């Protein structure tokens, strides 16, 4: 492993923050060079850094179209950043160490624990092996299915390249696409609104990348273990409910909108409704024109983006477990229950406090950035809120605001993507002073609530 980690006295959150920042800086410099563009001209450093941040933070917001602007070299740089950003640079470093048969130190295990959002170091290296194996296997399978479908639309070599490239992008919940190469920049998957293969494969990749590697491992080993952990039960049930409710809401709101679902058949309506319910789970592709959707649908997507994916996944947001914990706490309070119980298991109070802390910090960050951008960008408020939440949740969906951002707006959104990828709590730990143990406790007081 890298000796820097052995010598450093920094906390794991700070090492993660600096590591991601270094990867973004390197990617930005490479993308700004002439060889990375199709025209052979230099890309403005702000746009290059914005793209590198979006790729490393697996977001998908872009100021230049990926298919028409970047050369083959530029596209390969982007997909490498997506892969490293999705799995985490510490995961990649650990993989190299395992291949070279290097010993994983305690310090490095602590960093991996933080990166994978684990409560303990037990089995962390074994989990990393599973993460890499599952990721590569799923990406290859998804890429193969994409390639077979696109072989009917383009030469076989290009179909294979497009298939593998987009499989990596979708599984890592990045949302980058190359379809601007066919003459319609920022088109995403709109040409495949009623294509069952493209829709189902893309949704499967997004969901698998978004549920988290712990859940994936739990499900795969269910046949031998005959049980699922509480974490997996919560993630799977919450994911299913959010996708189902999201599809129903979008279907109802957009059913008569001729600019979206109103102009397609029943098959297209159902596929597009489910697709646009899955995509806000931090993925980013779209088959509907988001700017043409009704404001009710756009605001509902903002809520889905804020919730995001699950812990230990390639996605962002406050996470499904945080959302479910808060809902369970509200229900318990209304019913007058002292304990918060999920699947007949009681949650510890520190879990509740952590969920509340993450939600309040995230909400405060989204509100603050939205207010700032509302004064610097000439855009409607809902569009700015949508863009800000998309950046925080590392989603990548946009109402067309991204290419029109000012330099200041691009910098702010870049920082928002960075904060969303690390998580507000990890960022707070990284930037804050080292925690010290309290030597005494104050007497308990009472205030009136509600």
mmCIF file of N, CA and C in Angstrom, residues 197-318:
data_model
loop_
_atom_site.group_PDB
_atom_site.id
_atom_site.type_symbol
_atom_site.label_atom_id
_atom_site.label_comp_id
_atom_site.label_asym_id
_atom_site.label_seq_id
_atom_site.Cartn_x
_atom_site.Cartn_y
_atom_site.Cartn_z
ATOM 1 N N UNK A 197 -35.225 -3.693 -23.591
ATOM 2 C CA UNK A 197 -33.897 -4.202 -23.227
ATOM 3 C C UNK A 197 -33.051 -3.106 -22.595
ATOM 4 N N UNK A 198 -32.971 -1.959 -23.253
ATOM 5 C CA UNK A 198 -32.167 -0.849 -22.730
ATOM 6 C C UNK A 198 -32.704 -0.393 -21.379
ATOM 7 N N UNK A 199 -34.019 -0.273 -21.268
ATOM 8 C CA UNK A 199 -34.619 0.182 -20.012
ATOM 9 C C UNK A 199 -34.373 -0.798 -18.875
ATOM 10 N N UNK A 200 -34.641 -2.072 -19.106
ATOM 11 C CA UNK A 200 -34.524 -3.065 -18.034
ATOM 12 C C UNK A 200 -33.080 -3.287 -17.609
ATOM 13 N N UNK A 201 -32.157 -3.357 -18.583
ATOM 14 C CA UNK A 201 -30.741 -3.550 -18.244
ATOM 15 C C UNK A 201 -30.210 -2.345 -17.477
ATOM 16 N N UNK A 202 -30.560 -1.148 -17.942
ATOM 17 C CA UNK A 202 -30.092 0.065 -17.269
ATOM 18 C C UNK A 202 -30.631 0.147 -15.844
ATOM 19 N N UNK A 203 -31.924 -0.126 -15.669
ATOM 20 C CA UNK A 203 -32.517 -0.084 -14.331
ATOM 21 C C UNK A 203 -31.885 -1.124 -13.408
ATOM 22 N N UNK A 204 -31.630 -2.319 -13.961
ATOM 23 C CA UNK A 204 -31.005 -3.372 -13.149
ATOM 24 C C UNK A 204 -29.611 -2.953 -12.692
ATOM 25 N N UNK A 205 -28.830 -2.358 -13.577
ATOM 26 C CA UNK A 205 -27.481 -1.906 -13.215
ATOM 27 C C UNK A 205 -27.540 -0.808 -12.156
ATOM 28 N N UNK A 206 -28.461 0.126 -12.324
ATOM 29 C CA UNK A 206 -28.587 1.229 -11.369
ATOM 30 C C UNK A 206 -28.981 0.710 -9.983
ATOM 31 N N UNK A 207 -29.970 -0.183 -9.952
ATOM 32 C CA UNK A 207 -30.439 -0.714 -8.664
ATOM 33 C C UNK A 207 -29.344 -1.532 -7.981
ATOM 34 N N UNK A 208 -28.668 -2.389 -8.744
ATOM 35 C CA UNK A 208 -27.601 -3.208 -8.164
ATOM 36 C C UNK A 208 -26.460 -2.340 -7.640
ATOM 37 N N UNK A 209 -26.123 -1.286 -8.364
ATOM 38 C CA UNK A 209 -25.080 -0.381 -7.889
ATOM 39 C C UNK A 209 -25.524 0.462 -6.714
ATOM 40 N N UNK A 210 -26.847 0.666 -6.587
ATOM 41 C CA UNK A 210 -27.369 1.555 -5.553
ATOM 42 C C UNK A 210 -27.738 0.902 -4.240
ATOM 43 N N UNK A 211 -27.925 -0.434 -4.230
ATOM 44 C CA UNK A 211 -28.330 -1.075 -2.973
ATOM 45 C C UNK A 211 -27.138 -1.290 -2.042
ATOM 46 N N UNK A 212 -25.940 -1.255 -2.588
ATOM 47 C CA UNK A 212 -24.761 -1.411 -1.741
ATOM 48 C C UNK A 212 -24.181 -2.815 -1.817
ATOM 49 N N UNK A 213 -22.880 -2.898 -1.661
ATOM 50 C CA UNK A 213 -22.186 -4.177 -1.803
ATOM 51 C C UNK A 213 -22.474 -5.119 -0.632
ATOM 52 N N UNK A 214 -22.769 -4.560 0.532
ATOM 53 C CA UNK A 214 -23.087 -5.405 1.685
ATOM 54 C C UNK A 214 -24.376 -6.164 1.423
ATOM 55 N N UNK A 215 -25.377 -5.465 0.916
ATOM 56 C CA UNK A 215 -26.669 -6.085 0.609
ATOM 57 C C UNK A 215 -26.508 -7.100 -0.516
ATOM 58 N N UNK A 216 -25.743 -6.725 -1.530
ATOM 59 C CA UNK A 216 -25.518 -7.632 -2.652
ATOM 60 C C UNK A 216 -24.901 -8.949 -2.171
ATOM 61 N N UNK A 217 -23.906 -8.842 -1.310
ATOM 62 C CA UNK A 217 -23.253 -10.030 -0.760
ATOM 63 C C UNK A 217 -24.229 -10.839 0.084
ATOM 64 N N UNK A 218 -25.047 -10.133 0.855
ATOM 65 C CA UNK A 218 -26.039 -10.789 1.714
ATOM 66 C C UNK A 218 -27.030 -11.598 0.886
ATOM 67 N N UNK A 219 -27.503 -11.008 -0.208
ATOM 68 C CA UNK A 219 -28.492 -11.672 -1.070
ATOM 69 C C UNK A 219 -27.881 -12.883 -1.759
ATOM 70 N N UNK A 220 -26.659 -12.738 -2.256
ATOM 71 C CA UNK A 220 -25.983 -13.841 -2.953
ATOM 72 C C UNK A 220 -25.746 -15.019 -2.008
ATOM 73 N N UNK A 221 -25.431 -14.733 -0.734
ATOM 74 C CA UNK A 221 -25.142 -15.787 0.229
ATOM 75 C C UNK A 221 -26.387 -16.278 0.977
ATOM 76 N N UNK A 222 -27.559 -15.748 0.587
ATOM 77 C CA UNK A 222 -28.796 -16.124 1.285
ATOM 78 C C UNK A 222 -29.083 -17.618 1.167
ATOM 79 N N UNK A 223 -28.716 -18.208 0.031
ATOM 80 C CA UNK A 223 -29.002 -19.625 -0.195
ATOM 81 C C UNK A 223 -28.337 -20.519 0.858
ATOM 82 N N UNK A 224 -27.158 -20.110 1.316
ATOM 83 C CA UNK A 224 -26.440 -20.910 2.320
ATOM 84 C C UNK A 224 -26.738 -20.448 3.745
ATOM 85 N N UNK A 225 -26.903 -19.147 3.930
ATOM 86 C CA UNK A 225 -27.114 -18.608 5.282
ATOM 87 C C UNK A 225 -28.580 -18.655 5.713
ATOM 88 N N UNK A 226 -29.502 -18.608 4.745
ATOM 89 C CA UNK A 226 -30.943 -18.680 4.994
ATOM 90 C C UNK A 226 -31.471 -17.511 5.827
ATOM 91 N N UNK A 227 -30.764 -16.392 5.777
ATOM 92 C CA UNK A 227 -31.264 -15.207 6.485
ATOM 93 C C UNK A 227 -30.618 -13.955 5.910
ATOM 94 N N UNK A 228 -31.323 -12.845 6.099
ATOM 95 C CA UNK A 228 -30.802 -11.540 5.691
ATOM 96 C C UNK A 228 -30.593 -10.692 6.936
ATOM 97 N N UNK A 229 -29.583 -9.834 6.891
ATOM 98 C CA UNK A 229 -29.346 -8.925 8.010
ATOM 99 C C UNK A 229 -30.437 -7.860 8.045
ATOM 100 N N UNK A 230 -30.577 -7.203 9.186
ATOM 101 C CA UNK A 230 -31.547 -6.119 9.308
ATOM 102 C C UNK A 230 -31.257 -5.033 8.272
ATOM 103 N N UNK A 231 -29.975 -4.725 8.088
ATOM 104 C CA UNK A 231 -29.583 -3.703 7.105
ATOM 105 C C UNK A 231 -30.105 -4.055 5.715
ATOM 106 N N UNK A 232 -29.924 -5.294 5.292
ATOM 107 C CA UNK A 232 -30.362 -5.708 3.960
ATOM 108 C C UNK A 232 -31.882 -5.660 3.832
ATOM 109 N N UNK A 233 -32.576 -6.080 4.881
ATOM 110 C CA UNK A 233 -34.045 -6.030 4.848
ATOM 111 C C UNK A 233 -34.549 -4.601 4.693
ATOM 112 N N UNK A 234 -33.941 -3.684 5.423
ATOM 113 C CA UNK A 234 -34.361 -2.282 5.351
ATOM 114 C C UNK A 234 -34.058 -1.702 3.971
ATOM 115 N N UNK A 235 -32.853 -1.965 3.465
ATOM 116 C CA UNK A 235 -32.455 -1.427 2.157
ATOM 117 C C UNK A 235 -33.355 -1.961 1.051
ATOM 118 N N UNK A 236 -33.566 -3.271 1.015
ATOM 119 C CA UNK A 236 -34.356 -3.878 -0.061
ATOM 120 C C UNK A 236 -35.816 -3.439 -0.010
ATOM 121 N N UNK A 237 -36.395 -3.397 1.177
ATOM 122 C CA UNK A 237 -37.800 -2.995 1.293
ATOM 123 C C UNK A 237 -37.982 -1.517 0.964
ATOM 124 N N UNK A 238 -37.087 -0.675 1.465
ATOM 125 C CA UNK A 238 -37.185 0.759 1.183
ATOM 126 C C UNK A 238 -36.972 1.045 -0.295
ATOM 127 N N UNK A 239 -35.998 0.380 -0.895
ATOM 128 C CA UNK A 239 -35.743 0.558 -2.326
ATOM 129 C C UNK A 239 -36.960 0.177 -3.148
ATOM 130 N N UNK A 240 -37.567 -0.967 -2.836
ATOM 131 C CA UNK A 240 -38.747 -1.424 -3.575
ATOM 132 C C UNK A 240 -39.904 -0.436 -3.433
ATOM 133 N N UNK A 241 -40.127 0.054 -2.215
ATOM 134 C CA UNK A 241 -41.230 0.995 -1.974
ATOM 135 C C UNK A 241 -40.987 2.307 -2.716
ATOM 136 N N UNK A 242 -39.784 2.836 -2.635
ATOM 137 C CA UNK A 242 -39.486 4.110 -3.302
ATOM 138 C C UNK A 242 -39.628 3.994 -4.815
ATOM 139 N N UNK A 243 -39.155 2.888 -5.383
ATOM 140 C CA UNK A 243 -39.274 2.705 -6.840
ATOM 141 C C UNK A 243 -40.745 2.576 -7.232
ATOM 142 N N UNK A 244 -41.496 1.767 -6.483
ATOM 143 C CA UNK A 244 -42.905 1.574 -6.794
ATOM 144 C C UNK A 244 -43.719 2.846 -6.650
ATOM 145 N N UNK A 245 -43.569 3.529 -5.519
ATOM 146 C CA UNK A 245 -44.299 4.780 -5.289
ATOM 147 C C UNK A 245 -43.878 5.836 -6.311
ATOM 148 N N UNK A 246 -42.568 5.915 -6.579
ATOM 149 C CA UNK A 246 -42.076 6.889 -7.552
ATOM 150 C C UNK A 246 -42.660 6.676 -8.926
ATOM 151 N N UNK A 247 -42.731 5.418 -9.375
ATOM 152 C CA UNK A 247 -43.291 5.118 -10.696
ATOM 153 C C UNK A 247 -44.763 5.493 -10.768
ATOM 154 N N UNK A 248 -45.504 5.209 -9.700
ATOM 155 C CA UNK A 248 -46.939 5.533 -9.673
ATOM 156 C C UNK A 248 -47.149 7.043 -9.734
ATOM 157 N N UNK A 249 -46.389 7.797 -8.933
ATOM 158 C CA UNK A 249 -46.538 9.259 -8.894
ATOM 159 C C UNK A 249 -46.199 9.871 -10.250
ATOM 160 N N UNK A 250 -45.087 9.457 -10.845
ATOM 161 C CA UNK A 250 -44.691 10.013 -12.147
ATOM 162 C C UNK A 250 -45.701 9.621 -13.221
ATOM 163 N N UNK A 251 -46.195 8.397 -13.171
ATOM 164 C CA UNK A 251 -47.202 7.943 -14.141
ATOM 165 C C UNK A 251 -48.453 8.801 -14.049
ATOM 166 N N UNK A 252 -48.924 9.076 -12.833
ATOM 167 C CA UNK A 252 -50.140 9.873 -12.643
ATOM 168 C C UNK A 252 -49.936 11.317 -13.087
ATOM 169 N N UNK A 253 -48.835 11.937 -12.665
ATOM 170 C CA UNK A 253 -48.595 13.339 -12.981
ATOM 171 C C UNK A 253 -48.341 13.578 -14.474
ATOM 172 N N UNK A 254 -47.683 12.620 -15.127
ATOM 173 C CA UNK A 254 -47.271 12.833 -16.519
ATOM 174 C C UNK A 254 -48.144 12.114 -17.546
ATOM 175 N N UNK A 255 -49.169 11.424 -17.115
ATOM 176 C CA UNK A 255 -49.980 10.601 -18.014
ATOM 177 C C UNK A 255 -50.565 11.410 -19.172
ATOM 178 N N UNK A 256 -51.034 12.598 -18.888
ATOM 179 C CA UNK A 256 -51.670 13.421 -19.917
ATOM 180 C C UNK A 256 -50.748 14.504 -20.478
ATOM 181 N N UNK A 257 -49.490 14.512 -20.056
ATOM 182 C CA UNK A 257 -48.535 15.510 -20.543
ATOM 183 C C UNK A 257 -47.999 15.058 -21.901
ATOM 184 N N UNK A 258 -48.413 15.712 -22.970
ATOM 185 C CA UNK A 258 -48.038 15.300 -24.324
ATOM 186 C C UNK A 258 -46.539 15.447 -24.585
ATOM 187 N N UNK A 259 -45.867 16.266 -23.796
ATOM 188 C CA UNK A 259 -44.424 16.464 -23.991
ATOM 189 C C UNK A 259 -43.605 15.347 -23.349
ATOM 190 N N UNK A 260 -44.287 14.484 -22.549
ATOM 191 C CA UNK A 260 -43.554 13.383 -21.887
ATOM 192 C C UNK A 260 -44.261 12.046 -22.139
ATOM 193 N N UNK A 261 -45.101 11.601 -21.209
ATOM 194 C CA UNK A 261 -45.745 10.294 -21.346
ATOM 195 C C UNK A 261 -46.954 10.302 -22.272
ATOM 196 N N UNK A 262 -47.567 11.446 -22.448
ATOM 197 C CA UNK A 262 -48.802 11.509 -23.224
ATOM 198 C C UNK A 262 -48.667 11.103 -24.672
ATOM 199 N N UNK A 263 -47.463 11.166 -25.209
ATOM 200 C CA UNK A 263 -47.267 10.901 -26.642
ATOM 201 C C UNK A 263 -46.776 9.479 -26.928
ATOM 202 N N UNK A 264 -46.631 8.630 -25.901
ATOM 203 C CA UNK A 264 -46.137 7.259 -26.109
ATOM 204 C C UNK A 264 -47.200 6.250 -25.705
ATOM 205 N N UNK A 265 -47.023 5.007 -26.175
ATOM 206 C CA UNK A 265 -47.985 3.957 -25.865
ATOM 207 C C UNK A 265 -47.874 3.485 -24.424
ATOM 208 N N UNK A 266 -48.724 2.499 -24.091
ATOM 209 C CA UNK A 266 -48.764 2.018 -22.707
ATOM 210 C C UNK A 266 -47.446 1.401 -22.272
ATOM 211 N N UNK A 267 -46.806 0.656 -23.176
ATOM 212 C CA UNK A 267 -45.514 0.068 -22.835
ATOM 213 C C UNK A 267 -44.497 1.144 -22.502
ATOM 214 N N UNK A 268 -44.472 2.186 -23.337
ATOM 215 C CA UNK A 268 -43.545 3.301 -23.106
ATOM 216 C C UNK A 268 -43.862 4.043 -21.826
ATOM 217 N N UNK A 269 -45.148 4.207 -21.538
ATOM 218 C CA UNK A 269 -45.561 4.899 -20.306
ATOM 219 C C UNK A 269 -45.053 4.159 -19.068
ATOM 220 N N UNK A 270 -45.256 2.843 -19.052
ATOM 221 C CA UNK A 270 -44.842 2.059 -17.889
ATOM 222 C C UNK A 270 -43.322 2.020 -17.745
ATOM 223 N N UNK A 271 -42.632 1.777 -18.853
ATOM 224 C CA UNK A 271 -41.169 1.724 -18.806
ATOM 225 C C UNK A 271 -40.584 3.057 -18.372
ATOM 226 N N UNK A 272 -41.080 4.146 -18.959
ATOM 227 C CA UNK A 272 -40.547 5.472 -18.641
ATOM 228 C C UNK A 272 -40.840 5.865 -17.199
ATOM 229 N N UNK A 273 -42.015 5.480 -16.693
ATOM 230 C CA UNK A 273 -42.372 5.804 -15.302
ATOM 231 C C UNK A 273 -41.424 5.111 -14.331
ATOM 232 N N UNK A 274 -41.186 3.821 -14.560
ATOM 233 C CA UNK A 274 -40.260 3.095 -13.689
ATOM 234 C C UNK A 274 -38.823 3.589 -13.870
ATOM 235 N N UNK A 275 -38.448 3.885 -15.113
ATOM 236 C CA UNK A 275 -37.089 4.359 -15.367
ATOM 237 C C UNK A 275 -36.830 5.669 -14.630
ATOM 238 N N UNK A 276 -37.780 6.603 -14.724
ATOM 239 C CA UNK A 276 -37.590 7.897 -14.066
ATOM 240 C C UNK A 276 -37.795 7.830 -12.559
ATOM 241 N N UNK A 277 -38.296 6.708 -12.070
ATOM 242 C CA UNK A 277 -38.347 6.490 -10.624
ATOM 243 C C UNK A 277 -37.036 5.915 -10.133
ATOM 244 N N UNK A 278 -36.386 5.074 -10.961
ATOM 245 C CA UNK A 278 -35.107 4.463 -10.595
ATOM 246 C C UNK A 278 -33.962 5.456 -10.738
ATOM 247 N N UNK A 279 -33.958 6.229 -11.817
ATOM 248 C CA UNK A 279 -32.834 7.130 -12.130
ATOM 249 C C UNK A 279 -32.508 8.140 -11.021
ATOM 250 N N UNK A 280 -33.489 8.750 -10.355
ATOM 251 C CA UNK A 280 -33.143 9.695 -9.282
ATOM 252 C C UNK A 280 -32.455 9.054 -8.083
ATOM 253 N N UNK A 281 -32.366 7.713 -8.058
ATOM 254 C CA UNK A 281 -31.668 7.017 -6.981
ATOM 255 C C UNK A 281 -30.166 7.147 -7.187
ATOM 256 N N UNK A 282 -29.743 8.324 -7.624
ATOM 257 C CA UNK A 282 -28.357 8.773 -7.809
ATOM 258 C C UNK A 282 -27.729 8.343 -9.119
ATOM 259 N N UNK A 283 -28.526 7.932 -10.116
ATOM 260 C CA UNK A 283 -27.931 7.458 -11.373
ATOM 261 C C UNK A 283 -27.773 8.545 -12.420
ATOM 262 N N UNK A 284 -28.842 9.173 -12.883
ATOM 263 C CA UNK A 284 -28.672 10.301 -13.787
ATOM 264 C C UNK A 284 -29.178 10.199 -15.200
ATOM 265 N N UNK A 285 -29.324 8.993 -15.814
ATOM 266 C CA UNK A 285 -29.843 8.975 -17.182
ATOM 267 C C UNK A 285 -31.331 9.271 -17.197
ATOM 268 N N UNK A 286 -31.848 9.661 -18.320
ATOM 269 C CA UNK A 286 -33.278 9.932 -18.422
ATOM 270 C C UNK A 286 -33.790 9.540 -19.796
ATOM 271 N N UNK A 287 -35.029 9.034 -19.838
ATOM 272 C CA UNK A 287 -35.681 8.728 -21.106
ATOM 273 C C UNK A 287 -36.770 9.746 -21.414
ATOM 274 N N UNK A 288 -37.131 10.563 -20.443
ATOM 275 C CA UNK A 288 -38.093 11.641 -20.640
ATOM 276 C C UNK A 288 -37.373 12.986 -20.631
ATOM 277 N N UNK A 289 -37.972 13.962 -21.308
ATOM 278 C CA UNK A 289 -37.442 15.321 -21.275
ATOM 279 C C UNK A 289 -37.820 15.920 -19.919
ATOM 280 N N UNK A 290 -36.863 15.980 -19.015
ATOM 281 C CA UNK A 290 -37.157 16.427 -17.649
ATOM 282 C C UNK A 290 -37.663 17.861 -17.603
ATOM 283 N N UNK A 291 -37.130 18.711 -18.485
ATOM 284 C CA UNK A 291 -37.540 20.115 -18.501
ATOM 285 C C UNK A 291 -39.001 20.270 -18.925
ATOM 286 N N UNK A 292 -39.533 19.260 -19.641
ATOM 287 C CA UNK A 292 -40.919 19.324 -20.105
ATOM 288 C C UNK A 292 -41.893 18.710 -19.102
ATOM 289 N N UNK A 293 -41.378 18.124 -18.027
ATOM 290 C CA UNK A 293 -42.246 17.513 -17.028
ATOM 291 C C UNK A 293 -42.958 18.579 -16.214
ATOM 292 N N UNK A 294 -44.076 18.201 -15.640
ATOM 293 C CA UNK A 294 -44.808 19.145 -14.782
ATOM 294 C C UNK A 294 -43.990 19.424 -13.523
ATOM 295 N N UNK A 295 -44.201 20.595 -12.949
ATOM 296 C CA UNK A 295 -43.416 20.997 -11.779
ATOM 297 C C UNK A 295 -43.621 20.047 -10.600
ATOM 298 N N UNK A 296 -44.814 19.476 -10.490
ATOM 299 C CA UNK A 296 -45.070 18.509 -9.409
ATOM 300 C C UNK A 296 -44.141 17.300 -9.554
ATOM 301 N N UNK A 297 -43.973 16.826 -10.788
ATOM 302 C CA UNK A 297 -43.081 15.692 -11.038
ATOM 303 C C UNK A 297 -41.634 16.070 -10.749
ATOM 304 N N UNK A 298 -41.241 17.259 -11.178
ATOM 305 C CA UNK A 298 -39.869 17.718 -10.955
ATOM 306 C C UNK A 298 -39.563 17.821 -9.465
ATOM 307 N N UNK A 299 -40.508 18.344 -8.695
ATOM 308 C CA UNK A 299 -40.281 18.479 -7.256
ATOM 309 C C UNK A 299 -40.247 17.106 -6.587
ATOM 310 N N UNK A 300 -41.089 16.183 -7.058
ATOM 311 C CA UNK A 300 -41.066 14.835 -6.495
ATOM 312 C C UNK A 300 -39.722 14.165 -6.771
ATOM 313 N N UNK A 301 -39.161 14.386 -7.947
ATOM 314 C CA UNK A 301 -37.843 13.839 -8.271
ATOM 315 C C UNK A 301 -36.783 14.436 -7.354
ATOM 316 N N UNK A 302 -36.930 15.707 -6.985
ATOM 317 C CA UNK A 302 -36.015 16.337 -6.026
ATOM 318 C C UNK A 302 -36.004 15.555 -4.712
ATOM 319 N N UNK A 303 -37.183 15.145 -4.254
ATOM 320 C CA UNK A 303 -37.280 14.372 -3.011
ATOM 321 C C UNK A 303 -36.565 13.030 -3.151
ATOM 322 N N UNK A 304 -36.793 12.346 -4.285
ATOM 323 C CA UNK A 304 -36.130 11.060 -4.522
ATOM 324 C C UNK A 304 -34.612 11.222 -4.580
ATOM 325 N N UNK A 305 -34.148 12.300 -5.208
ATOM 326 C CA UNK A 305 -32.706 12.542 -5.303
ATOM 327 C C UNK A 305 -32.108 12.820 -3.935
ATOM 328 N N UNK A 306 -32.838 13.511 -3.091
ATOM 329 C CA UNK A 306 -32.346 13.834 -1.750
ATOM 330 C C UNK A 306 -32.197 12.568 -0.916
ATOM 331 N N UNK A 307 -33.133 11.631 -1.056
ATOM 332 C CA UNK A 307 -33.042 10.360 -0.325
ATOM 333 C C UNK A 307 -31.866 9.546 -0.854
ATOM 334 N N UNK A 308 -31.782 9.389 -2.167
ATOM 335 C CA UNK A 308 -30.620 8.759 -2.783
ATOM 336 C C UNK A 308 -30.576 7.244 -2.677
ATOM 337 N N UNK A 309 -29.362 6.709 -2.672
ATOM 338 C CA UNK A 309 -29.131 5.260 -2.707
ATOM 339 C C UNK A 309 -28.961 4.723 -1.286
ATOM 340 N N UNK A 310 -28.200 3.648 -1.150
ATOM 341 C CA UNK A 310 -28.019 2.997 0.148
ATOM 342 C C UNK A 310 -26.566 3.047 0.600
ATOM 343 N N UNK A 311 -26.304 2.882 1.891
ATOM 344 C CA UNK A 311 -24.922 2.925 2.399
ATOM 345 C C UNK A 311 -24.039 1.855 1.773
ATOM 346 N N UNK A 312 -22.761 2.187 1.574
ATOM 347 C CA UNK A 312 -21.823 1.230 1.008
ATOM 348 C C UNK A 312 -22.002 1.002 -0.476
ATOM 349 N N UNK A 313 -22.752 1.904 -1.140
ATOM 350 C CA UNK A 313 -23.005 1.765 -2.571
ATOM 351 C C UNK A 313 -22.214 2.806 -3.339
ATOM 352 N N UNK A 314 -22.476 2.859 -4.655
ATOM 353 C CA UNK A 314 -21.828 3.862 -5.493
ATOM 354 C C UNK A 314 -22.623 5.165 -5.537
ATOM 355 N N UNK A 315 -23.744 5.225 -4.827
ATOM 356 C CA UNK A 315 -24.620 6.393 -4.902
ATOM 357 C C UNK A 315 -24.479 7.345 -3.733
ATOM 358 N N UNK A 316 -25.236 8.455 -3.799
ATOM 359 C CA UNK A 316 -25.186 9.490 -2.773
ATOM 360 C C UNK A 316 -26.532 9.687 -2.101
ATOM 361 N N UNK A 317 -26.823 10.920 -1.672
ATOM 362 C CA UNK A 317 -28.043 11.224 -0.947
ATOM 363 C C UNK A 317 -27.894 10.938 0.538
ATOM 364 N N UNK A 318 -28.979 11.134 1.287
ATOM 365 C CA UNK A 318 -28.907 10.855 2.728
ATOM 366 C C UNK A 318 -28.947 9.352 2.990
#
